[in-house]
Coordinates of C-alpha atoms in Angstrom, one line a residue:
X438 CA 59.7 85.2 136.5
X439 CA 62.1 88.1 136.7
X440 CA 65.6 88.0 135.3
X441 CA 67.0 87.9 138.9
X442 CA 65.1 84.8 139.8
X443 CA 65.9 83.2 136.4
X444 CA 69.6 83.7 137.1
X445 CA 69.3 82.4 140.7
X446 CA 67.3 79.3 139.6
X447 CA 69.6 78.6 136.7
X448 CA 72.7 78.8 138.8
X449 CA 71.0 76.7 141.5
X450 CA 70.2 74.0 139.0
X451 CA 73.7 74.0 137.6
X452 CA 75.1 73.9 141.2
X453 CA 72.7 71.1 142.1
X454 CA 73.8 69.0 139.1
X455 CA 77.5 69.6 139.7
X456 CA 77.3 69.0 143.5
X457 CA 75.1 66.0 143.0
X458 CA 77.5 64.4 140.6
X459 CA 80.4 65.2 142.9
X460 CA 78.5 63.7 145.9
X461 CA 77.6 60.5 144.0
X462 CA 81.2 60.2 142.9
X463 CA 82.5 60.7 146.4
X464 CA 80.0 58.2 147.9
X465 CA 80.9 55.6 145.3
X466 CA 84.6 56.1 145.8
X467 CA 84.3 55.9 149.6
X468 CA 82.1 52.8 149.4
X469 CA 84.6 51.1 147.1
X470 CA 87.5 51.9 149.5
X471 CA 85.5 50.7 152.6
X472 CA 84.4 47.5 150.9
X473 CA 87.9 47.0 149.6
X474 CA 89.3 47.5 153.1
X475 CA 86.7 45.0 154.5
X476 CA 87.7 42.4 151.9
X477 CA 91.3 42.8 152.7
X478 CA 90.6 42.4 156.3
X479 CA 88.7 39.2 155.6
X480 CA 91.6 37.8 153.5
X481 CA 93.9 38.6 156.4
X482 CA 91.8 36.8 158.9
X483 CA 91.5 33.8 156.5
X484 CA 95.3 33.6 156.3
X485 CA 95.4 33.6 160.1
X486 CA 92.9 30.8 160.2
X487 CA 94.7 28.9 157.5
X488 CA 98.0 29.0 159.5
X489 CA 96.3 27.5 162.6
X490 CA 93.8 25.1 161.0
X491 CA 96.0 22.0 161.5
X492 CA 96.6 22.7 165.1
X493 CA 93.0 23.7 165.7
X494 CA 91.8 20.1 165.1
X495 CA 94.4 18.8 167.5
X496 CA 93.1 20.9 170.4
X497 CA 90.1 20.2 172.4
X498 CA 86.8 21.9 171.5
X499 CA 86.9 24.4 174.5
X500 CA 90.5 25.4 173.4
X501 CA 89.4 25.9 169.8
X502 CA 86.5 28.1 170.8
X503 CA 88.9 30.1 172.9
X504 CA 91.5 30.6 170.2
X505 CA 89.3 31.3 167.2
X506 CA 87.5 34.4 168.6
X507 CA 90.9 35.9 169.2
X508 CA 91.8 35.3 165.5
X509 CA 88.6 36.4 163.9
X510 CA 87.5 38.9 166.5
X511 CA 83.9 39.9 166.0
X512 CA 83.4 37.7 162.9
X513 CA 81.8 34.2 162.6
X514 CA 83.8 31.2 161.5
X515 CA 82.7 28.0 160.0
X516 CA 84.6 25.0 158.7
X517 CA 83.0 22.3 156.5
X518 CA 84.3 19.4 154.5
X519 CA 83.9 18.3 150.8
X520 CA 80.4 17.0 151.5
X521 CA 79.3 20.2 153.1
X522 CA 79.2 18.7 156.6
X523 CA 80.0 21.4 159.2
X524 CA 83.1 20.5 161.2
X525 CA 83.4 23.6 163.3
X526 CA 81.4 26.8 163.9
X527 CA 82.4 29.7 166.1
X528 CA 80.5 33.0 166.3
X529 CA 77.4 34.8 167.5
X530 CA 74.4 32.7 168.2
X531 CA 72.0 32.4 165.3
X532 CA 74.6 33.4 162.7
X533 CA 75.0 30.3 160.5
X534 CA 76.9 30.9 157.3
X535 CA 75.2 29.1 154.3
X536 CA 77.0 26.4 152.5
X537 CA 76.0 26.6 148.8
X538 CA 77.1 25.1 145.6
X539 CA 79.7 27.9 145.0
X540 CA 81.2 27.1 148.4
X541 CA 81.4 23.4 147.6
X542 CA 83.2 24.4 144.3
X543 CA 85.8 26.2 146.4
X544 CA 86.5 23.2 148.7
X545 CA 86.6 20.9 145.6
X546 CA 89.2 23.3 144.0
X547 CA 86.9 24.2 141.1
X548 CA 86.7 27.9 142.2
X549 CA 89.3 30.1 143.9
X550 CA 88.7 32.0 147.1
X551 CA 85.3 33.5 146.9
X552 CA 83.8 36.8 148.4
X553 CA 80.2 37.6 148.4
X554 CA 77.4 39.4 150.4
X555 CA 75.2 37.2 152.5
X556 CA 72.0 38.4 154.2
X557 CA 71.2 36.6 157.4
X558 CA 68.0 37.8 159.0
X559 CA 68.0 41.6 158.8
X560 CA 71.7 41.9 158.7
X561 CA 74.0 41.9 155.7
X562 CA 77.3 40.1 156.0
X563 CA 80.4 39.9 153.9
X564 CA 81.7 36.4 153.6
X565 CA 84.9 34.8 152.4
X566 CA 85.2 31.1 151.5
X567 CA 88.8 29.7 151.3
X568 CA 90.1 26.2 150.6
X569 CA 92.4 24.8 153.3
X570 CA 94.4 21.5 153.3
X571 CA 94.9 20.1 156.7
X572 CA 98.4 19.3 158.0
X573 CA 100.1 17.2 160.7
X574 CA 97.6 14.8 162.3
X575 CA 95.2 14.7 159.4
X576 CA 97.4 15.1 156.3
X577 CA 95.6 15.3 152.9
X578 CA 92.3 16.3 154.3
X579 CA 90.8 19.3 152.5
X580 CA 88.2 21.6 154.1
X581 CA 86.7 25.0 153.5
X582 CA 86.7 27.9 156.0
X583 CA 84.0 30.6 155.9
X584 CA 84.5 33.9 157.7
X585 CA 81.6 36.4 158.0
X586 CA 82.0 40.1 158.9
X587 CA 79.0 42.3 159.8
X588 CA 78.5 45.2 157.3
X589 CA 76.1 47.1 159.5
X590 CA 78.8 49.5 160.6
X591 CA 80.0 50.1 157.0
X592 CA 76.4 50.8 155.9
X593 CA 75.9 53.1 158.8
X594 CA 79.1 55.0 158.0
X595 CA 78.0 55.3 154.3
X596 CA 74.6 56.5 155.3
X597 CA 76.1 59.1 157.7
X598 CA 78.6 60.2 155.0
X599 CA 75.7 60.5 152.4
X600 CA 73.7 62.6 154.8
X601 CA 76.5 64.9 155.5
X602 CA 77.4 65.3 151.9
X603 CA 73.8 66.0 151.0
X604 CA 73.5 68.6 153.7
X605 CA 76.7 70.3 152.6
X606 CA 75.5 70.1 149.0
X607 CA 72.2 71.7 149.9
X608 CA 74.0 74.5 151.7
X609 CA 76.3 74.9 148.7
X610 CA 73.3 75.1 146.3
X611 CA 71.6 77.7 148.4
X612 CA 74.8 79.7 148.6
X613 CA 75.3 79.5 144.8
X614 CA 71.6 80.5 144.2
X615 CA 71.9 83.4 146.6
X616 CA 75.2 84.5 145.0
X617 CA 73.5 84.3 141.6
X618 CA 70.6 86.3 142.8
X619 CA 72.9 89.0 144.2
X620 CA 75.0 89.1 141.1
X621 CA 71.9 89.2 138.9
X622 CA 70.5 92.0 141.0
X623 CA 73.6 94.1 140.5
X624 CA 73.9 93.2 136.8
X625 CA 70.2 94.0 136.0
X626 CA 70.0 97.2 138.0
X627 CA 71.1 99.3 135.0
X628 CA 68.6 97.5 132.9
X629 CA 65.9 98.2 135.5
X630 CA 67.0 101.9 135.4
X631 CA 66.7 101.8 131.6
X632 CA 63.2 100.3 131.9
X633 CA 62.2 102.9 134.4
X634 CA 63.5 105.6 132.2
X635 CA 61.7 104.2 129.1
X636 CA 58.5 104.0 131.0
X637 CA 59.0 107.5 132.3
X638 CA 59.5 108.8 128.8
X639 CA 56.5 106.9 127.5
X640 CA 54.2 108.3 130.2
X641 CA 55.5 111.9 130.6
X642 CA 57.4 112.5 127.2
X643 CA 60.2 113.9 129.4
X644 CA 63.4 113.2 127.3
X645 CA 65.7 114.4 130.1
X646 CA 65.3 111.0 131.9
X647 CA 68.5 109.8 130.2
X648 CA 70.6 112.2 132.3
X649 CA 69.9 110.1 135.4
X650 CA 71.2 106.9 134.0
X651 CA 74.4 105.3 135.4
X652 CA 76.9 104.9 132.7
X653 CA 79.5 103.1 134.9
X654 CA 78.0 99.6 134.4
X655 CA 80.4 97.1 132.9
X656 CA 80.7 95.9 129.3
X657 CA 77.5 95.6 127.2
X658 CA 75.1 97.0 129.8
X659 CA 77.2 100.2 130.1
X660 CA 77.2 100.5 126.3
X661 CA 73.5 100.0 126.3
X662 CA 73.0 102.7 128.9
X663 CA 75.3 105.0 126.9
X664 CA 73.5 104.3 123.6
X665 CA 70.1 104.8 125.3
X666 CA 71.2 108.2 126.7
X667 CA 72.5 109.2 123.3
X668 CA 69.2 108.2 121.7
X669 CA 67.2 110.3 124.2
X670 CA 69.6 113.2 123.7
X671 CA 69.1 112.9 119.9
X672 CA 65.4 112.8 120.4
X673 CA 65.5 115.8 122.6
X674 CA 67.6 117.7 120.1
X675 CA 65.3 116.6 117.3
X676 CA 62.2 117.8 119.3
X677 CA 63.9 121.1 119.9
X678 CA 64.7 121.4 116.3
X679 CA 61.1 120.5 115.4
X680 CA 59.7 123.1 117.8
X681 CA 62.2 125.7 116.4
X682 CA 61.2 124.7 112.8
X683 CA 57.5 125.1 113.6
X684 CA 58.1 128.4 115.3
X685 CA 60.3 129.7 112.5
X686 CA 57.9 128.4 109.8
X687 CA 55.0 130.1 111.6
X688 CA 56.9 133.4 111.6
X689 CA 57.9 133.0 107.9
X690 CA 54.4 132.1 106.9
X691 CA 52.9 135.0 108.9
X692 CA 54.4 137.8 106.7
X693 CA 53.2 136.6 103.3
X694 CA 49.8 135.4 104.7
X695 CA 49.3 138.9 106.3
X696 CA 50.2 140.6 103.0
X697 CA 48.0 138.3 101.0
X698 CA 45.1 138.8 103.4
X699 CA 45.5 142.6 103.4
X700 CA 45.6 142.7 99.6
X701 CA 42.5 140.5 99.3
X702 CA 40.6 142.6 101.9
X703 CA 41.4 145.8 100.0
X704 CA 40.2 144.3 96.8
X705 CA 37.0 143.2 98.4
X706 CA 36.2 146.5 100.2
X707 CA 37.6 149.0 97.7
X708 CA 37.2 147.3 94.4
X709 CA 34.7 150.0 93.1
X710 CA 37.0 152.8 94.2
X711 CA 40.2 151.3 92.7
X712 CA 41.3 151.9 89.2
X713 CA 42.0 148.9 86.9
X714 CA 45.8 149.5 87.2
X715 CA 45.6 149.5 91.0
X716 CA 43.5 146.3 91.0
X717 CA 46.1 144.6 88.8
X718 CA 48.9 145.6 91.2
X719 CA 47.0 144.2 94.1
X720 CA 46.3 141.0 92.2
X721 CA 50.0 140.7 91.2
X722 CA 51.1 141.2 94.8
X723 CA 48.6 138.6 96.0
X724 CA 50.0 136.2 93.4
X725 CA 53.6 136.9 94.5
X726 CA 52.7 136.2 98.1
X727 CA 50.8 133.0 97.0
X728 CA 53.9 131.8 95.1
X729 CA 56.1 132.6 98.0
X730 CA 53.8 130.6 100.3
X731 CA 53.9 127.7 97.8
X732 CA 57.7 127.8 97.5
X733 CA 58.0 128.0 101.3
X734 CA 55.8 125.0 101.8
X735 CA 57.7 123.0 99.2
X736 CA 61.0 123.9 100.8
X737 CA 59.7 122.9 104.2
X738 CA 58.6 119.5 102.8
X739 CA 62.1 119.0 101.3
X740 CA 63.8 120.1 104.5
X741 CA 61.8 117.8 106.8
X742 CA 61.7 114.7 104.5
X743 CA 63.7 111.6 105.5
X744 CA 66.2 111.8 102.6
X745 CA 68.5 109.2 104.2
X746 CA 66.0 106.5 103.5
X747 CA 64.7 107.8 100.2
X748 CA 63.7 105.2 97.6
X749 CA 66.3 106.6 95.2
X750 CA 69.3 104.2 95.0
X751 CA 72.8 105.2 95.9
X752 CA 75.1 105.2 92.9
X753 CA 78.2 106.8 91.4
X754 CA 77.5 110.3 90.3
X755 CA 79.8 112.5 88.2
X756 CA 79.7 116.0 89.6
X757 CA 81.3 117.4 86.5
X758 CA 78.6 116.1 84.3
X759 CA 75.9 117.4 86.6
X760 CA 77.6 120.8 86.7
X761 CA 77.7 121.1 82.9
X762 CA 74.0 120.1 82.7
X763 CA 73.2 122.7 85.4
X764 CA 75.1 125.4 83.6
X765 CA 73.0 124.9 80.5
X766 CA 69.9 126.1 82.4
X767 CA 71.5 129.5 83.0
X768 CA 73.2 130.0 79.6
X769 CA 70.5 132.4 78.5
X770 CA 70.3 134.3 81.7
X771 CA 70.7 138.0 80.8
X772 CA 73.6 139.9 82.3
X773 CA 75.0 136.8 84.0
X774 CA 78.0 134.6 83.0
X775 CA 78.0 131.1 84.4
X776 CA 81.2 129.0 83.9
X777 CA 82.3 125.5 84.9
X778 CA 85.9 124.7 85.9
X779 CA 86.9 121.0 86.3
X780 CA 86.3 117.8 84.6
X781 CA 85.1 114.4 85.9
X782 CA 84.7 114.1 89.7
X783 CA 82.8 110.9 90.6
X784 CA 81.3 110.6 94.0
X785 CA 78.8 108.1 95.6
X786 CA 75.3 109.4 96.4
X787 CA 71.7 109.9 95.3
X788 CA 71.7 111.8 92.0
X789 CA 68.4 113.7 92.4
X790 CA 69.4 115.0 95.8
X791 CA 72.9 116.1 94.7
X792 CA 71.4 117.8 91.7
X793 CA 69.0 119.7 94.0
X794 CA 71.8 120.8 96.3
X795 CA 73.9 122.0 93.4
X796 CA 71.0 123.9 91.9
X797 CA 70.3 125.7 95.2
X798 CA 74.0 126.7 95.5
X799 CA 74.0 128.1 91.9
X800 CA 70.7 129.9 92.6
X801 CA 72.2 131.4 95.7
X802 CA 75.3 132.5 93.8
X803 CA 73.3 134.1 91.0
X804 CA 71.2 136.0 93.6
X805 CA 74.3 137.7 95.0
X806 CA 76.6 137.9 91.9
X807 CA 77.2 141.1 90.0
X808 CA 77.6 139.5 86.6
X809 CA 79.7 136.3 87.0
X810 CA 79.3 132.9 88.7
X811 CA 82.0 130.2 88.6
X812 CA 81.3 126.5 89.3
X813 CA 84.4 124.6 90.4
X814 CA 84.4 120.8 90.5
X815 CA 87.5 119.1 91.9
X816 CA 88.2 115.9 93.9
X817 CA 84.7 115.4 95.2
X818 CA 84.3 119.2 96.0
X819 CA 81.6 121.3 94.4
X820 CA 82.1 125.1 94.8
X821 CA 80.1 128.1 93.6
X822 CA 82.0 131.4 93.4
X823 CA 80.3 134.7 92.8
X824 CA 81.6 138.2 92.4
X825 CA 79.2 139.7 94.8
X826 CA 79.8 141.6 98.1
X827 CA 80.7 138.4 100.0
X828 CA 79.3 137.2 103.3
X829 CA 79.8 139.3 106.5
X830 CA 82.0 137.6 109.0
X831 CA 79.3 137.5 111.7
X832 CA 76.9 135.7 109.3
X833 CA 79.3 133.0 108.1
X834 CA 78.6 130.5 110.9
X835 CA 74.9 130.8 110.4
X836 CA 74.3 130.7 106.6
X837 CA 73.2 127.1 106.7
X838 CA 70.7 127.5 109.5
X839 CA 67.0 127.3 108.6
X840 CA 65.3 130.6 108.0
X841 CA 68.5 132.5 108.7
X842 CA 68.7 135.7 106.6
X843 CA 71.3 138.4 107.0
X844 CA 70.3 142.0 107.2
X845 CA 71.2 142.4 103.5
X846 CA 69.1 139.3 102.5
X847 CA 65.9 140.5 104.2
X848 CA 65.4 143.0 101.4
X849 CA 65.7 140.2 98.8
X850 CA 63.3 137.4 97.8
X851 CA 63.8 134.1 99.4
X852 CA 62.8 132.1 102.5
X853 CA 66.2 131.4 104.1
X854 CA 65.8 127.7 103.5
X855 CA 67.8 127.2 100.3
X856 CA 71.2 126.6 102.0
X857 CA 69.6 124.7 104.9
X858 CA 68.2 122.3 102.3
X859 CA 71.8 122.0 100.8
X860 CA 73.1 121.1 104.3
X861 CA 70.3 118.6 104.8
X862 CA 70.8 116.8 101.5
X863 CA 74.6 116.7 101.6
X864 CA 74.7 115.4 105.2
X865 CA 72.3 112.6 104.2
X866 CA 74.8 111.6 101.5
X867 CA 77.8 111.6 103.8
X868 CA 79.3 115.0 102.9
X869 CA 80.0 118.3 104.5
X870 CA 79.1 121.9 103.5
X871 CA 81.2 125.1 103.7
X872 CA 80.9 128.8 103.2
X873 CA 83.8 131.3 103.0
X874 CA 84.8 134.5 101.4
X875 CA 87.1 134.4 98.4
X876 CA 90.4 136.2 98.5
X877 CA 89.5 137.8 95.1
X878 CA 86.2 139.1 96.5
X879 CA 82.8 137.5 96.6
X880 CA 81.7 134.3 98.3
X881 CA 82.5 130.6 97.9
X882 CA 79.8 128.2 99.0
X883 CA 79.8 124.5 98.3
X884 CA 80.1 120.9 99.6
X885 CA 82.6 118.0 99.8
X886 CA 81.8 114.4 99.3
X887 CA 84.2 111.4 99.5
X888 CA 85.3 110.8 95.9
X889 CA 84.5 107.4 94.4
X890 CA 87.2 105.5 92.6
X891 CA 87.8 107.0 89.2
X892 CA 86.9 110.6 90.1
X893 CA 89.6 113.1 89.0
X894 CA 89.9 116.9 88.3
X895 CA 89.6 118.0 84.7
X896 CA 90.2 121.1 82.6
X897 CA 88.2 124.3 82.4
X898 CA 84.9 123.9 80.5
X899 CA 82.9 127.0 79.4

């Protein structure tokens, strides 16, 4: 069953329950009022009979039969004594009120005025029994008067009312169900659009389907449509990046593979004509190209790995400590001075990833420096300064792009992935990267992470 029909059926059931309860309450209330009115009418007629009872027995029978119908109208009247003997009966033929033990209790004074339902034939009557003491000619004589009223009209009215209320209730239930179906249709239309878009993406892999979604839906459904479109846009961007990565990687692999293949073919075809020194040069070149391919493959693995969900736990990391450990690797580098400025600067992240990012930044600084590289650690920021030529202004926005290499960098070793890996790792740890030229010359490249509690700048450490 679709969501539309579930809403319609659910609202219909709720409406049925509510309208049913209201109908029952209305019928019970009306029935009580009608029966109460009938009982009051019977009591009023009994009072009228009570006022005339003494004089009725003084009149002749034909006079009594003429007076009583005017008093009791369409009802039947019966008078009996303490022994149950009927003294007088006026009413429709065949309608004989029963005299039972409860009625004798009334005439004996053991029970007050008594009202009850009495079935006679196929008709249900309402009967009142009252105790009356005769006056005037027969003082001291006690009798009981019974008055019956036909309830057929009351039952007919109740049946008609019940039928009308049920009809109105049925129409109300249908209207509520129809309204629920219409509301559900409008509410689930964006969900249907999302379903169609998802099925379209699954069958065609066309990630542009999100652009056709209606984001104007209210509340949670609108948020869902917005989130779905954002997800598709992210997937589309990710696919474009993946395609660009594959294209760029293919281009970068092509050069060393071509050189390696050329060197190996020369060795195979011309090995008997080449001197030992020339063969050694070709082998060295082939090894360099092989190493470059291995490095490029390793960097591609690092760049495409899901570092956000790495198994390494997130912990407090002191950038100052890592910087000093990193400097010790370059202390014996000939012709290059590597210094560290700053003390403790504690951030939150994955230690191995941050260490790799810092190492790539120092390697990049050493590649461009003349003779000095300075590592600055302060307030969650790690900066590598070099005394090289700096970064051309047109290249600054692109230095963290994958495989991007400036005109000057193309003559130097490297794959163009080092800084891209830095951006990848730092972003996964909640930080940002930056690259700028120093006012004193050279470049400043680094990253900033939110400092953890306790991180603070320190003094210069060489």
